[in-house]
PDB file of C-alpha atoms in Angstrom:
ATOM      1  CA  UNK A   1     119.892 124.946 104.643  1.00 77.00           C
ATOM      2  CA  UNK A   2     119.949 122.332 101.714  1.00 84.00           C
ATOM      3  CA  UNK A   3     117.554 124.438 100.006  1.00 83.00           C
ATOM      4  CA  UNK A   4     119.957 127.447 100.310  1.00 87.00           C
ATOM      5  CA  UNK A   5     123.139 124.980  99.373  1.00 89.00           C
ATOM      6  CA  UNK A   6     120.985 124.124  96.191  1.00 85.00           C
ATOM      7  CA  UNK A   7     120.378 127.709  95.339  1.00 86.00           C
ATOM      8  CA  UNK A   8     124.017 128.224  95.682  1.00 88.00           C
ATOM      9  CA  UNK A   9     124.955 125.705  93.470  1.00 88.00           C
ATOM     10  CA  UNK A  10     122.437 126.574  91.013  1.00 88.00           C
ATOM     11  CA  UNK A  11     123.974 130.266  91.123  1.00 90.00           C
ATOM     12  CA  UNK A  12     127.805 128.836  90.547  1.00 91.00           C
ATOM     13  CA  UNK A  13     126.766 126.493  87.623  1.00 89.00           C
ATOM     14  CA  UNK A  14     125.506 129.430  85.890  1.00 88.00           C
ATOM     15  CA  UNK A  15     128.669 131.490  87.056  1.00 91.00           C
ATOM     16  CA  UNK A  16     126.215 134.101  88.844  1.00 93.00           C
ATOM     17  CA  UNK A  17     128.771 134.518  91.557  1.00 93.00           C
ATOM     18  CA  UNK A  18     131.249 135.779  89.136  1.00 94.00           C
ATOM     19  CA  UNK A  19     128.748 138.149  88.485  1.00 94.00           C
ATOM     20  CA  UNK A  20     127.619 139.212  91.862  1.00 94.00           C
ATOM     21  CA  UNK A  21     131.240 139.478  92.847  1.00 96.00           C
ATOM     22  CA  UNK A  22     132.206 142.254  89.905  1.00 96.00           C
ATOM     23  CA  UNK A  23     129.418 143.970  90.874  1.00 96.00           C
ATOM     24  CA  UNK A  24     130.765 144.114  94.456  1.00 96.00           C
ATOM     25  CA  UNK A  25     133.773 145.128  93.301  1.00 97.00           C
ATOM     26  CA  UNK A  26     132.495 147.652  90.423  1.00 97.00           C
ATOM     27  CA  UNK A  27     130.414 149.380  93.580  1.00 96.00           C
ATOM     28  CA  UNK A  28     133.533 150.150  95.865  1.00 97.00           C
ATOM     29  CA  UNK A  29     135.111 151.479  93.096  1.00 97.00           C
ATOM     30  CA  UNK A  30     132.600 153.754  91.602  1.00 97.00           C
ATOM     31  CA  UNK A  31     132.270 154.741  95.437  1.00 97.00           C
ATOM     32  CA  UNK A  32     135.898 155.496  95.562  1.00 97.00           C
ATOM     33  CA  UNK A  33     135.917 157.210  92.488  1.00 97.00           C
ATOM     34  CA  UNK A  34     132.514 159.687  93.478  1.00 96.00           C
ATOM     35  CA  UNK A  35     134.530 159.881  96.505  1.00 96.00           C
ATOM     36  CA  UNK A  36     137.113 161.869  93.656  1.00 96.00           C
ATOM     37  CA  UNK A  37     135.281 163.158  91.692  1.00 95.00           C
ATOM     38  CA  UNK A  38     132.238 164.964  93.681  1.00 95.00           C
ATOM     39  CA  UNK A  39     132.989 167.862  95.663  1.00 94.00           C
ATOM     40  CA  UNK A  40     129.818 167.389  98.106  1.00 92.00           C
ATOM     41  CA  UNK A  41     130.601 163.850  98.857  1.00 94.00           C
ATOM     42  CA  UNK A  42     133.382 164.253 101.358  1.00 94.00           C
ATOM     43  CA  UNK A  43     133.568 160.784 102.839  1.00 96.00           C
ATOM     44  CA  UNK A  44     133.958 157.137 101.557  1.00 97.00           C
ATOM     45  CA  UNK A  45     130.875 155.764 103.234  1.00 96.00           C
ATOM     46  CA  UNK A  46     128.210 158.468 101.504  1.00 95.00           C
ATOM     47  CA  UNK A  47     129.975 157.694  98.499  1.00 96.00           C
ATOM     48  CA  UNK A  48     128.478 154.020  99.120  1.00 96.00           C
ATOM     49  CA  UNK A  49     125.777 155.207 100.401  1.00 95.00           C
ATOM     50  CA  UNK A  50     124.846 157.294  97.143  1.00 95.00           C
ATOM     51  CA  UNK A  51     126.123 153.901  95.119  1.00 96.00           C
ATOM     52  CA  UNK A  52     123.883 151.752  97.072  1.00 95.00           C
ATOM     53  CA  UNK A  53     120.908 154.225  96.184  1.00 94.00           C
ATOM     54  CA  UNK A  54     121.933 154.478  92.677  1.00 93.00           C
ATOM     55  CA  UNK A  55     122.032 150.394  92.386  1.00 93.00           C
ATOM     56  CA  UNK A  56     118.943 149.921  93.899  1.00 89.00           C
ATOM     57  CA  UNK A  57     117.325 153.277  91.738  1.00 83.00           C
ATOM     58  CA  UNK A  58     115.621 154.293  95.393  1.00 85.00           C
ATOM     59  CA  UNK A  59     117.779 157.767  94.350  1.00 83.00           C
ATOM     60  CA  UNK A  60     115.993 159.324  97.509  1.00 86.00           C
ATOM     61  CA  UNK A  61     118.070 162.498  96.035  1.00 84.00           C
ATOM     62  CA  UNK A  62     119.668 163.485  99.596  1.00 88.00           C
ATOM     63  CA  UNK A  63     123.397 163.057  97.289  1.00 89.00           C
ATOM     64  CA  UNK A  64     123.083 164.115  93.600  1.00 91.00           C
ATOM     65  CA  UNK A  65     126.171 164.178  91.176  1.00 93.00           C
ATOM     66  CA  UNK A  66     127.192 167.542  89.643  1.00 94.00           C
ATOM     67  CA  UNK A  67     130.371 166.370  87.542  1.00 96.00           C
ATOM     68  CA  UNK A  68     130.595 164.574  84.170  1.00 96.00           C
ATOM     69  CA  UNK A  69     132.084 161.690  85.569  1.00 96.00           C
ATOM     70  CA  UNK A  70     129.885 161.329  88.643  1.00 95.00           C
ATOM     71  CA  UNK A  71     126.773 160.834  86.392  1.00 95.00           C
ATOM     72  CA  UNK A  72     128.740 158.742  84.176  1.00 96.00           C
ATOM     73  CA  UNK A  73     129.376 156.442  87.184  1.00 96.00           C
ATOM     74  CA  UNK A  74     125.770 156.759  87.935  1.00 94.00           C
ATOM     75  CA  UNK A  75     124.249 155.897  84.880  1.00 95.00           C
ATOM     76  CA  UNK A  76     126.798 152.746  84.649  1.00 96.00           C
ATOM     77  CA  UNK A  77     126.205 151.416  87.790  1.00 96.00           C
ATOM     78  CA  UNK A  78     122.312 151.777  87.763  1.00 94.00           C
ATOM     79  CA  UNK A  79     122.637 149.542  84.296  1.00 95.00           C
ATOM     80  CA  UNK A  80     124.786 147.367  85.909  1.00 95.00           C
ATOM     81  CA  UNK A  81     122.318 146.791  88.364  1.00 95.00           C
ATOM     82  CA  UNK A  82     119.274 146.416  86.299  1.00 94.00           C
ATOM     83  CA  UNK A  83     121.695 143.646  84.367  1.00 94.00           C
ATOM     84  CA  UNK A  84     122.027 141.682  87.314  1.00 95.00           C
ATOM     85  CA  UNK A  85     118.110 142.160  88.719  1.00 92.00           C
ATOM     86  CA  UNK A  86     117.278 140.778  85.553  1.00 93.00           C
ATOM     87  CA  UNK A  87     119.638 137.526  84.940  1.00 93.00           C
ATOM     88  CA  UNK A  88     118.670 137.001  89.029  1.00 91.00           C
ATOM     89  CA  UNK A  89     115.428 136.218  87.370  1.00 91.00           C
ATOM     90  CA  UNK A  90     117.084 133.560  85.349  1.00 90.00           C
ATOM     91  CA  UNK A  91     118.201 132.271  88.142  1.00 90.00           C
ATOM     92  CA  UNK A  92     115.495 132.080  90.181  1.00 90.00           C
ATOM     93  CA  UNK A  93     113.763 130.245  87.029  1.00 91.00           C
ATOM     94  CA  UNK A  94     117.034 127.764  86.864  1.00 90.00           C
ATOM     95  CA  UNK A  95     116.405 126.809  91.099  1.00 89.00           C
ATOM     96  CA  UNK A  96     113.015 125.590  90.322  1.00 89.00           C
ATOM     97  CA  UNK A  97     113.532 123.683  87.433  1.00 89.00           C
ATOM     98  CA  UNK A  98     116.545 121.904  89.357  1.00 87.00           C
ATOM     99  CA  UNK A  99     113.687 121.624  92.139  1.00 87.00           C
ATOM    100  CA  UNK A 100     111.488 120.092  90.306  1.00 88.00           C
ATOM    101  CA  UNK A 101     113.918 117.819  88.625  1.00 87.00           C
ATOM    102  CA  UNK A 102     114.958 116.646  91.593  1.00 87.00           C
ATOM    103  CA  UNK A 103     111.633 115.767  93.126  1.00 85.00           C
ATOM    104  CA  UNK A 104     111.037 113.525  89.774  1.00 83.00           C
ATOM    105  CA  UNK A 105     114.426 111.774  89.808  1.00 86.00           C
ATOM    106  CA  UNK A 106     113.660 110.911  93.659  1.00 86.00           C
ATOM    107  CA  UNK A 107     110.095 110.096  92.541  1.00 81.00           C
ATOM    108  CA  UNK A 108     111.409 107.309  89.552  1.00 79.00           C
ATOM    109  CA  UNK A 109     114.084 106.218  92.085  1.00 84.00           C
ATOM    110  CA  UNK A 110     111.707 104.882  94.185  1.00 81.00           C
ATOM    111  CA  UNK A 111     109.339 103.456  91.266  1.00 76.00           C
ATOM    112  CA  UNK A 112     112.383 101.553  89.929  1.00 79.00           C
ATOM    113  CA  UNK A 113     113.403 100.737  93.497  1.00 80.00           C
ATOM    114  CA  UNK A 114     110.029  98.627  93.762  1.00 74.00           C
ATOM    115  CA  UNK A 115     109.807  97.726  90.557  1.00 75.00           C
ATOM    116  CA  UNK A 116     113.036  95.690  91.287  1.00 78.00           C
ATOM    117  CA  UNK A 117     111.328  94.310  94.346  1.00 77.00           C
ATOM    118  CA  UNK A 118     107.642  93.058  92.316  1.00 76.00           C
ATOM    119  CA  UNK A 119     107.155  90.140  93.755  1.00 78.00           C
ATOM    120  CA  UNK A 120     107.237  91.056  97.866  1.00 79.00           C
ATOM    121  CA  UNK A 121     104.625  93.960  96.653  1.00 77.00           C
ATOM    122  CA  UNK A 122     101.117  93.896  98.057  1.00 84.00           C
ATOM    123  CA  UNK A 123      98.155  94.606  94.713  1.00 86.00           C
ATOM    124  CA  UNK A 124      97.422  98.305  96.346  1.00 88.00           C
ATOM    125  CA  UNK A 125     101.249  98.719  96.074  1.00 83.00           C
ATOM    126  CA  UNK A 126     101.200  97.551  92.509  1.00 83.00           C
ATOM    127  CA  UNK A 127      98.114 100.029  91.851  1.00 87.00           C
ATOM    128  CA  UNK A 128      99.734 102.484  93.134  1.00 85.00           C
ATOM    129  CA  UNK A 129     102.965 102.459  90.484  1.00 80.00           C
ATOM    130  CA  UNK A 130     100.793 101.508  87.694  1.00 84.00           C
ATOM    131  CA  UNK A 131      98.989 104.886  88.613  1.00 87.00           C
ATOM    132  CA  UNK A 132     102.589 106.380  88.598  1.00 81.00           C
ATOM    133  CA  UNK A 133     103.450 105.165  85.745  1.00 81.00           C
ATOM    134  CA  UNK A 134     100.381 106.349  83.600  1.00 85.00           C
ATOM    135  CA  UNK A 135     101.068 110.056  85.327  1.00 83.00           C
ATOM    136  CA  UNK A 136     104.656 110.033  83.759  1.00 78.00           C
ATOM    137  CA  UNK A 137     103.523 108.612  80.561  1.00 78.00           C
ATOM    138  CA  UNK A 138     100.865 111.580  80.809  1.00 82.00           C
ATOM    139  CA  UNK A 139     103.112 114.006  81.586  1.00 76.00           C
ATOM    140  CA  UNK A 140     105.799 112.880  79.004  1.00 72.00           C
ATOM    141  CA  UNK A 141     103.443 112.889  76.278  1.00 64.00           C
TER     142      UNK A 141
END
């Protein structure tokens, strides 16, 4: 669950959700307007049902559209889709940089956290951030 709360706020900093939620939006149209538009597609939830395929480029071909403006809608909403597939990327690539950001912040916290405390520290324990500290330094450079 923190993992997925991290994702999520990952996806809002980068306003990904504004995204995913015109898409949303842009697919219940174009359904409701193939819905208007095609003769063969009769009811709302093949109109969807053709969108869905068209987003996803499946197109298993059981609905095809015959008017202008059905392949219009088509060829919009399969862009649309390939748009989003690859900015998801993006973020994707943004969740495990904050990962690994994270896990170094934590990992200095506790450096600095015994680094305050030098003098109750055992020599193994002192080893051990001097090996830490030549890692960052390593790292860093």
């Amino acid at each position: 669950m923190k993992k997925f709360r991290l994702l999520w706020k990952v996806i809002k900093r980068l306003n990904f959700d504004t995204i995913l939620y015109g898409f949303i939006g842009w697919c219940f149209a174009a359904a409701f307007l193939i819905l208007i538009a095609e003769p063969g597609i009769t009811r709302f939830r093949d109109a969807l049902w053709y969108i869905f395929v068209s987003s996803t480029s499946i197109g298993f071909g059981d609905i095809v559209p015959i008017t202008f403006v059905g392949r219009t809608l088509t060829i919009i909403t399969t862009f649309y889709a390939l748009a989003i597939a690859a900015m998801f990327s993006g973020v994707v690539v943004s969740y495990y940089l904050e990962v690994i950001h994270r896990r170094e912040r934590k990992e200095a916290l506790i450096i600095f956290d015994k680094m305050a405390h030098l003098t109750d520290l055992s020599q193994e324990e002192l080893q051990e951030i001097e090996e830490k500290i030549r890692q960052v330094k390593k790292n860093l450079g």
